[in-house]
Amino acid sequence: MAAADAAKEPTSILNVSYDVSRELFAKLNPVFAAEWKAKTGKTIDVKQSHGGSSKQARAVLEGLPADVVTFNQVTDIQVLHDRGNLVAADWQQKFPNNSSPYYSLPVFLVRAGNPKKIKDWGDLTGKGVQVIFPNPKTSGNARYTYLAATAYAYEKFGGDNEKSRTFMKSFLGNVPVFDTGGRAATTTFVDRAIGDVLITFEAEVQSIRREFPDRKFEVVVPSVSLQAEFPVAVVDKVVDRRGSRAVATAYLTFLYSDKAQTILAENYNRVNNPAVAQRFAKQFPPVRLVTVDKIFGGWKKATQDHFAEGGILDQVFVNR
Ligand SMILES: O=S(=O)([O-])[S-]
């Protein structure tokens, strides 16, 4: 790089991320900064921004200068290409595993002793059970929950659409409040003590359990859940303007390193690195995971069918 360009290199980058990843990236960022310093002699400060993932994607489209995005759903990155040409068309090919350095799934957190005896999705539709998860219109986390429950219903009712819709109507009818993001849903369940079950990513559920040992929350892993991906991308338009491409790319590459994969697994995110996955295997109960591609024909179709204006979500929720 020419001296003039090097002089322009920024001393910070911004990672715009989903709602419940604050603490995770607060752990990863200083490790990356130390590695970057050791390798290049340069100081870098990785700044963080968090919120409901689709809301965050909209903010980036509206000008929030993200050098990188670390989201929880491919559509939230794809929209940055489709609507703003901010990321490359082939962004999913830029990093391993379709640019998804880790994965997770929605699981349940219930109150001490599991008083409502909640074991599976089918236990969440009964009278008197209150279910907490955020709004599928603004939160990727919530979309995984909604689709996981739908996948369960499809299986249970042998693909019968009417029965599945009735199931989803009861399920959604048991949600007393739809927060905009995953962390607000956590606050509703933990601090406001509303609800019998919180449904969110396994990493969030485990971190709540560890943070509040005296509350004796219990984790329940349902019989089937949906694989959640956590895709990442360099925001080309921003890094080219700011001169931060090298450090932004190194940052996302770092997420695949043994060190970062270990931190991810320590924080209850499932990883693909075989050695790290094996070392942490005990903390991840086996679960049958289905995918959006297999059950719903991919995110594009799932979004059109379920989450678009007037889609199945609007129909089953409004008509409850
Ligand atoms: O951002 S989130 O609500 O999907 S965790």
CSV table of C-alpha atoms and ligand atoms in Angstrom, one decimal:
chain,number,residue,atom,x,y,z
A,1,MET,CA,0.0,0.0,0.0
A,2,ALA,CA,1.3,3.5,-0.9
A,3,ALA,CA,2.4,5.7,2.0
A,4,ALA,CA,-0.4,8.2,1.3
A,5,ASP,CA,-3.0,5.4,1.6
A,6,ALA,CA,-1.4,3.9,4.7
A,7,ALA,CA,-1.6,7.4,6.3
A,8,LYS,CA,-5.4,7.4,5.6
A,9,GLU,CA,-6.0,3.9,7.2
A,10,PRO,CA,-8.5,4.3,9.9
A,11,THR,CA,-7.7,3.3,13.5
A,12,SER,CA,-11.2,1.9,14.0
A,13,ILE,CA,-13.7,-0.2,12.2
A,14,LEU,CA,-17.4,-0.7,12.9
A,15,ASN,CA,-19.0,-4.1,13.2
A,16,VAL,CA,-22.8,-3.8,12.8
A,17,SER,CA,-24.3,-6.9,14.3
A,18,TYR,CA,-27.5,-8.5,15.6
A,19,ASP,CA,-29.0,-7.9,19.0
A,20,VAL,CA,-27.7,-10.6,21.3
A,21,SER,CA,-24.0,-10.7,20.2
A,22,ARG,CA,-22.8,-7.7,22.3
A,23,GLU,CA,-20.9,-9.7,24.9
A,24,LEU,CA,-19.6,-12.2,22.3
A,25,PHE,CA,-17.9,-9.5,20.2
A,26,ALA,CA,-16.7,-7.7,23.3
A,27,LYS,CA,-14.7,-10.8,24.0
A,28,LEU,CA,-13.5,-11.4,20.4
A,29,ASN,CA,-12.6,-7.8,19.5
A,30,PRO,CA,-9.6,-7.3,21.9
A,31,VAL,CA,-8.1,-10.6,20.9
A,32,PHE,CA,-8.3,-9.6,17.2
A,33,ALA,CA,-6.9,-6.2,18.0
A,34,ALA,CA,-3.9,-7.7,19.9
A,35,GLU,CA,-3.2,-10.1,16.9
A,36,TRP,CA,-3.5,-7.2,14.4
A,37,LYS,CA,-1.1,-5.2,16.5
A,38,ALA,CA,1.4,-8.1,16.7
A,39,LYS,CA,1.2,-8.7,13.0
A,40,THR,CA,1.2,-5.1,11.6
A,41,GLY,CA,2.3,-2.9,14.5
A,42,LYS,CA,-1.0,-1.0,14.0
A,43,THR,CA,-3.7,-0.2,16.6
A,44,ILE,CA,-7.3,-1.0,15.7
A,45,ASP,CA,-10.4,-0.4,17.7
A,46,VAL,CA,-13.4,-2.6,16.7
A,47,LYS,CA,-16.5,-0.6,17.5
A,48,GLN,CA,-19.8,-2.4,17.9
A,49,SER,CA,-23.5,-1.7,17.0
A,50,HIS,CA,-26.3,-4.0,18.0
A,51,GLY,CA,-30.1,-4.2,17.5
A,52,GLY,CA,-32.7,-6.4,15.9
A,53,SER,CA,-30.9,-7.8,12.8
A,54,SER,CA,-33.2,-6.6,10.1
A,55,LYS,CA,-33.4,-3.2,11.7
A,56,GLN,CA,-29.6,-3.1,11.7
A,57,ALA,CA,-29.6,-4.0,8.0
A,58,ARG,CA,-31.9,-1.1,7.3
A,59,ALA,CA,-29.7,1.2,9.3
A,60,VAL,CA,-26.7,0.2,7.1
A,61,LEU,CA,-28.8,0.8,4.0
A,62,GLU,CA,-29.6,4.2,5.3
A,63,GLY,CA,-26.0,5.1,5.9
A,64,LEU,CA,-24.7,3.6,9.2
A,65,PRO,CA,-21.0,3.2,8.1
A,66,ALA,CA,-20.5,-0.5,8.8
A,67,ASP,CA,-17.1,-1.8,7.7
A,68,VAL,CA,-18.3,-5.3,8.4
A,69,VAL,CA,-21.7,-6.8,9.2
A,70,THR,CA,-22.1,-9.9,11.3
A,71,PHE,CA,-25.8,-10.9,11.1
A,72,ASN,CA,-27.9,-13.9,11.9
A,73,GLN,CA,-29.6,-14.4,8.6
A,74,VAL,CA,-28.5,-14.4,4.9
A,75,THR,CA,-31.4,-12.1,3.8
A,76,ASP,CA,-30.2,-9.3,6.0
A,77,ILE,CA,-26.9,-9.3,4.2
A,78,GLN,CA,-28.4,-10.0,0.8
A,79,VAL,CA,-30.6,-6.9,1.1
A,80,LEU,CA,-27.4,-4.8,1.4
A,81,HIS,CA,-26.5,-6.1,-2.1
A,82,ASP,CA,-29.9,-6.0,-3.6
A,83,ARG,CA,-31.1,-2.6,-2.4
A,84,GLY,CA,-27.8,-0.7,-1.9
A,85,ASN,CA,-25.1,-2.5,-3.8
A,86,LEU,CA,-23.1,-2.2,-0.6
A,87,VAL,CA,-21.7,-5.8,-0.6
A,88,ALA,CA,-20.5,-8.0,-3.5
A,89,ALA,CA,-23.0,-10.2,-5.2
A,90,ASP,CA,-20.8,-13.2,-4.3
A,91,TRP,CA,-20.4,-12.3,-0.7
A,92,GLN,CA,-21.3,-15.8,0.5
A,93,GLN,CA,-18.3,-17.2,-1.4
A,94,LYS,CA,-15.8,-14.8,0.3
A,95,PHE,CA,-15.3,-16.8,3.5
A,96,PRO,CA,-15.7,-20.5,4.4
A,97,ASN,CA,-19.1,-22.2,5.2
A,98,ASN,CA,-21.1,-19.8,3.0
A,99,SER,CA,-19.4,-17.0,5.0
A,100,SER,CA,-20.9,-18.3,8.3
A,101,PRO,CA,-18.2,-18.7,11.0
A,102,TYR,CA,-20.6,-20.4,13.4
A,103,TYR,CA,-24.2,-21.7,13.8
A,104,SER,CA,-26.8,-22.1,16.4
A,105,LEU,CA,-30.5,-23.0,16.9
A,106,PRO,CA,-33.5,-21.7,18.9
A,107,VAL,CA,-33.9,-23.5,22.2
A,108,PHE,CA,-36.2,-22.9,25.2
A,109,LEU,CA,-35.4,-21.3,28.6
A,110,VAL,CA,-38.0,-22.1,31.3
A,111,ARG,CA,-38.4,-21.1,34.9
A,112,ALA,CA,-37.1,-23.1,37.9
A,113,GLY,CA,-38.5,-26.6,38.0
A,114,ASN,CA,-40.2,-26.2,34.6
A,115,PRO,CA,-43.6,-25.7,36.2
A,116,LYS,CA,-45.5,-25.8,32.9
A,117,LYS,CA,-43.7,-29.1,31.9
A,118,ILE,CA,-42.5,-27.7,28.6
A,119,LYS,CA,-40.6,-30.2,26.6
A,120,ASP,CA,-41.3,-29.5,22.9
A,121,TRP,CA,-43.0,-27.1,20.5
A,122,GLY,CA,-46.3,-28.9,21.0
A,123,ASP,CA,-46.3,-27.8,24.7
A,124,LEU,CA,-46.3,-24.1,23.6
A,125,THR,CA,-49.8,-23.9,22.2
A,126,GLY,CA,-51.9,-24.8,25.2
A,127,LYS,CA,-54.1,-22.4,27.2
A,128,GLY,CA,-52.2,-20.5,29.9
A,129,VAL,CA,-48.7,-20.9,28.5
A,130,GLN,CA,-47.0,-17.6,27.8
A,131,VAL,CA,-44.3,-17.7,25.2
A,132,ILE,CA,-41.6,-14.9,24.8
A,133,PHE,CA,-39.7,-14.3,21.6
A,134,PRO,CA,-39.2,-11.1,19.5
A,135,ASN,CA,-41.0,-9.8,16.4
A,136,PRO,CA,-40.3,-11.9,13.3
A,137,LYS,CA,-40.6,-8.7,11.2
A,138,THR,CA,-37.6,-7.1,12.8
A,139,SER,CA,-35.6,-9.9,14.3
A,140,GLY,CA,-33.8,-12.8,12.5
A,141,ASN,CA,-33.7,-14.6,15.8
A,142,ALA,CA,-37.5,-14.5,15.9
A,143,ARG,CA,-37.8,-15.7,12.3
A,144,TYR,CA,-35.8,-18.8,13.2
A,145,THR,CA,-38.2,-19.5,16.1
A,146,TYR,CA,-41.3,-18.9,14.0
A,147,LEU,CA,-39.9,-21.2,11.2
A,148,ALA,CA,-38.7,-23.9,13.7
A,149,ALA,CA,-42.2,-24.1,15.1
A,150,THR,CA,-43.7,-24.2,11.6
A,151,ALA,CA,-41.3,-27.0,10.7
A,152,TYR,CA,-42.4,-29.0,13.8
A,153,ALA,CA,-46.1,-28.4,12.8
A,154,TYR,CA,-45.5,-29.6,9.2
A,155,GLU,CA,-43.9,-32.8,10.5
A,156,LYS,CA,-46.6,-33.4,13.2
A,157,PHE,CA,-49.5,-32.8,10.8
A,158,GLY,CA,-47.9,-34.6,7.9
A,159,GLY,CA,-47.6,-31.4,5.8
A,160,ASP,CA,-51.3,-30.4,6.3
A,161,ASN,CA,-51.3,-26.7,5.8
A,162,GLU,CA,-54.6,-26.0,7.6
A,163,LYS,CA,-53.6,-27.9,10.7
A,164,SER,CA,-50.2,-26.3,10.7
A,165,ARG,CA,-51.7,-22.8,10.5
A,166,THR,CA,-54.1,-23.6,13.4
A,167,PHE,CA,-51.0,-24.7,15.4
A,168,MET,CA,-49.2,-21.5,14.5
A,169,LYS,CA,-52.2,-19.4,15.4
A,170,SER,CA,-52.3,-20.9,18.9
A,171,PHE,CA,-48.5,-20.6,19.2
A,172,LEU,CA,-48.4,-16.9,18.3
A,173,GLY,CA,-51.6,-16.3,20.3
A,174,ASN,CA,-49.6,-17.2,23.4
A,175,VAL,CA,-47.0,-14.5,22.9
A,176,PRO,CA,-48.1,-11.5,25.1
A,177,VAL,CA,-45.5,-9.1,23.7
A,178,PHE,CA,-43.3,-8.9,20.6
A,179,ASP,CA,-40.1,-7.0,21.3
A,180,THR,CA,-38.1,-5.7,18.3
A,181,GLY,CA,-34.9,-7.7,19.1
A,182,GLY,CA,-33.6,-10.7,20.9
A,183,ARG,CA,-32.1,-8.8,23.9
A,184,ALA,CA,-35.4,-7.0,24.6
A,185,ALA,CA,-37.1,-10.4,24.7
A,186,THR,CA,-34.5,-11.6,27.2
A,187,THR,CA,-35.3,-8.5,29.4
A,188,THR,CA,-39.0,-9.2,29.2
A,189,PHE,CA,-38.5,-12.8,30.4
A,190,VAL,CA,-35.8,-12.2,32.9
A,191,ASP,CA,-36.2,-8.7,34.3
A,192,ARG,CA,-39.9,-8.2,33.8
A,193,ALA,CA,-40.6,-11.8,34.7
A,194,ILE,CA,-43.2,-12.2,31.9
A,195,GLY,CA,-43.7,-15.6,30.3
A,196,ASP,CA,-43.2,-19.3,31.0
A,197,VAL,CA,-40.7,-19.8,28.3
A,198,LEU,CA,-38.2,-17.7,26.4
A,199,ILE,CA,-37.2,-18.9,22.9
A,200,THR,CA,-33.9,-17.6,21.6
A,201,PHE,CA,-30.5,-18.8,20.3
A,202,GLU,CA,-28.8,-21.5,22.4
A,203,ALA,CA,-25.9,-19.1,23.1
A,204,GLU,CA,-28.2,-16.5,24.6
A,205,VAL,CA,-30.1,-19.0,26.7
A,206,GLN,CA,-26.9,-20.5,28.1
A,207,SER,CA,-25.5,-17.0,28.9
A,208,ILE,CA,-28.7,-16.1,30.8
A,209,ARG,CA,-28.6,-19.4,32.8
A,210,ARG,CA,-24.9,-18.7,33.7
A,211,GLU,CA,-25.6,-15.0,34.6
A,212,PHE,CA,-28.5,-15.8,36.9
A,213,PRO,CA,-27.6,-19.0,38.7
A,214,ASP,CA,-29.9,-18.2,41.6
A,215,ARG,CA,-32.9,-18.1,39.3
A,216,LYS,CA,-32.4,-21.7,38.4
A,217,PHE,CA,-33.6,-21.3,34.9
A,218,GLU,CA,-33.6,-24.6,32.9
A,219,VAL,CA,-32.7,-25.1,29.3
A,220,VAL,CA,-35.0,-27.3,27.2
A,221,VAL,CA,-33.8,-28.5,23.8
A,222,PRO,CA,-36.8,-29.4,21.6
A,223,SER,CA,-37.0,-32.5,19.5
A,224,VAL,CA,-36.3,-30.6,16.4
A,225,SER,CA,-35.0,-27.1,15.7
A,226,LEU,CA,-33.8,-25.0,12.8
A,227,GLN,CA,-30.2,-24.4,12.0
A,228,ALA,CA,-29.4,-20.7,12.4
A,229,GLU,CA,-26.5,-19.3,10.4
A,230,PHE,CA,-24.5,-16.3,11.3
A,231,PRO,CA,-23.3,-14.8,8.0
A,232,VAL,CA,-20.6,-12.1,7.8
A,233,ALA,CA,-19.6,-9.7,5.0
A,234,VAL,CA,-17.2,-6.9,4.3
A,235,VAL,CA,-19.2,-3.8,3.3
A,236,ASP,CA,-17.4,-3.0,0.1
A,237,LYS,CA,-18.7,0.5,-0.4
A,238,VAL,CA,-17.7,1.5,3.1
A,239,VAL,CA,-14.3,-0.1,3.3
A,240,ASP,CA,-13.3,1.3,-0.1
A,241,ARG,CA,-14.3,4.8,1.1
A,242,ARG,CA,-12.6,4.5,4.5
A,243,GLY,CA,-9.5,2.6,3.3
A,244,SER,CA,-10.3,-0.2,5.8
A,245,ARG,CA,-10.6,-3.3,3.5
A,246,ALA,CA,-7.4,-5.0,4.7
A,247,VAL,CA,-8.3,-4.8,8.4
A,248,ALA,CA,-12.0,-5.6,7.8
A,249,THR,CA,-11.1,-8.7,5.8
A,250,ALA,CA,-8.6,-9.8,8.4
A,251,TYR,CA,-11.2,-9.3,11.2
A,252,LEU,CA,-13.7,-11.6,9.5
A,253,THR,CA,-10.9,-14.1,8.6
A,254,PHE,CA,-10.0,-14.1,12.3
A,255,LEU,CA,-13.4,-15.4,13.2
A,256,TYR,CA,-12.4,-18.8,11.6
A,257,SER,CA,-9.1,-19.1,13.5
A,258,ASP,CA,-8.7,-21.7,16.3
A,259,LYS,CA,-8.6,-18.9,18.8
A,260,ALA,CA,-11.8,-17.2,17.8
A,261,GLN,CA,-13.6,-20.6,17.2
A,262,THR,CA,-12.7,-21.5,20.8
A,263,ILE,CA,-14.1,-18.2,22.1
A,264,LEU,CA,-17.3,-18.8,20.0
A,265,ALA,CA,-17.7,-22.3,21.4
A,266,GLU,CA,-16.9,-21.2,25.0
A,267,ASN,CA,-19.9,-18.9,24.5
A,268,TYR,CA,-22.2,-21.7,23.4
A,269,ASN,CA,-22.0,-21.1,19.7
A,270,ARG,CA,-21.7,-24.2,17.6
A,271,VAL,CA,-18.6,-24.2,15.3
A,272,ASN,CA,-17.5,-26.2,12.3
A,273,ASN,CA,-13.8,-26.3,13.2
A,274,PRO,CA,-13.6,-30.1,13.9
A,275,ALA,CA,-11.0,-30.0,16.7
A,276,VAL,CA,-12.8,-27.2,18.5
A,277,ALA,CA,-16.2,-28.8,18.0
A,278,GLN,CA,-14.9,-32.0,19.5
A,279,ARG,CA,-13.3,-30.3,22.5
A,280,PHE,CA,-16.7,-28.6,23.3
A,281,ALA,CA,-19.0,-31.5,22.2
A,282,LYS,CA,-20.2,-32.2,25.7
A,283,GLN,CA,-21.8,-28.8,26.1
A,284,PHE,CA,-23.9,-29.1,23.0
A,285,PRO,CA,-26.8,-31.7,23.4
A,286,PRO,CA,-27.5,-33.6,20.2
A,287,VAL,CA,-30.5,-32.2,18.3
A,288,ARG,CA,-32.1,-32.8,15.0
A,289,LEU,CA,-31.6,-29.7,12.9
A,290,VAL,CA,-33.6,-28.9,9.8
A,291,THR,CA,-32.7,-26.1,7.4
A,292,VAL,CA,-34.5,-23.3,5.8
A,293,ASP,CA,-33.4,-24.6,2.4
A,294,LYS,CA,-34.8,-28.0,2.9
A,295,ILE,CA,-38.1,-27.2,4.6
A,296,PHE,CA,-38.9,-23.8,3.2
A,297,GLY,CA,-37.1,-23.7,-0.2
A,298,GLY,CA,-34.5,-21.1,0.9
A,299,TRP,CA,-34.7,-17.7,2.6
A,300,LYS,CA,-36.1,-15.9,-0.5
A,301,LYS,CA,-39.1,-18.1,-0.7
A,302,ALA,CA,-39.5,-18.3,3.1
A,303,THR,CA,-39.5,-14.5,3.3
A,304,GLN,CA,-42.1,-14.2,0.5
A,305,ASP,CA,-44.3,-16.9,1.8
A,306,HIS,CA,-44.2,-16.1,5.5
A,307,PHE,CA,-42.9,-12.6,6.3
A,308,ALA,CA,-43.9,-10.4,3.4
A,309,GLU,CA,-46.9,-8.0,3.8
A,310,GLY,CA,-50.0,-10.2,3.8
A,311,GLY,CA,-47.9,-13.4,4.1
A,312,ILE,CA,-48.7,-16.4,6.3
A,313,LEU,CA,-47.3,-14.7,9.4
A,314,ASP,CA,-49.7,-11.8,8.9
A,315,GLN,CA,-52.6,-14.2,8.2
A,316,VAL,CA,-52.1,-16.4,11.2
A,317,PHE,CA,-51.3,-13.6,13.6
A,318,VAL,CA,-54.0,-11.1,12.6
A,319,ASN,CA,-56.7,-13.7,12.5
A,320,ARG,CA,-56.0,-15.2,15.8
B,1,LIG,O1,-31.1,-9.3,16.3
B,1,LIG,S1,-31.9,-10.5,16.8
B,1,LIG,O2,-33.1,-10.0,17.4
B,1,LIG,O3,-32.2,-11.4,15.7
B,1,LIG,S2,-30.9,-11.4,18.1
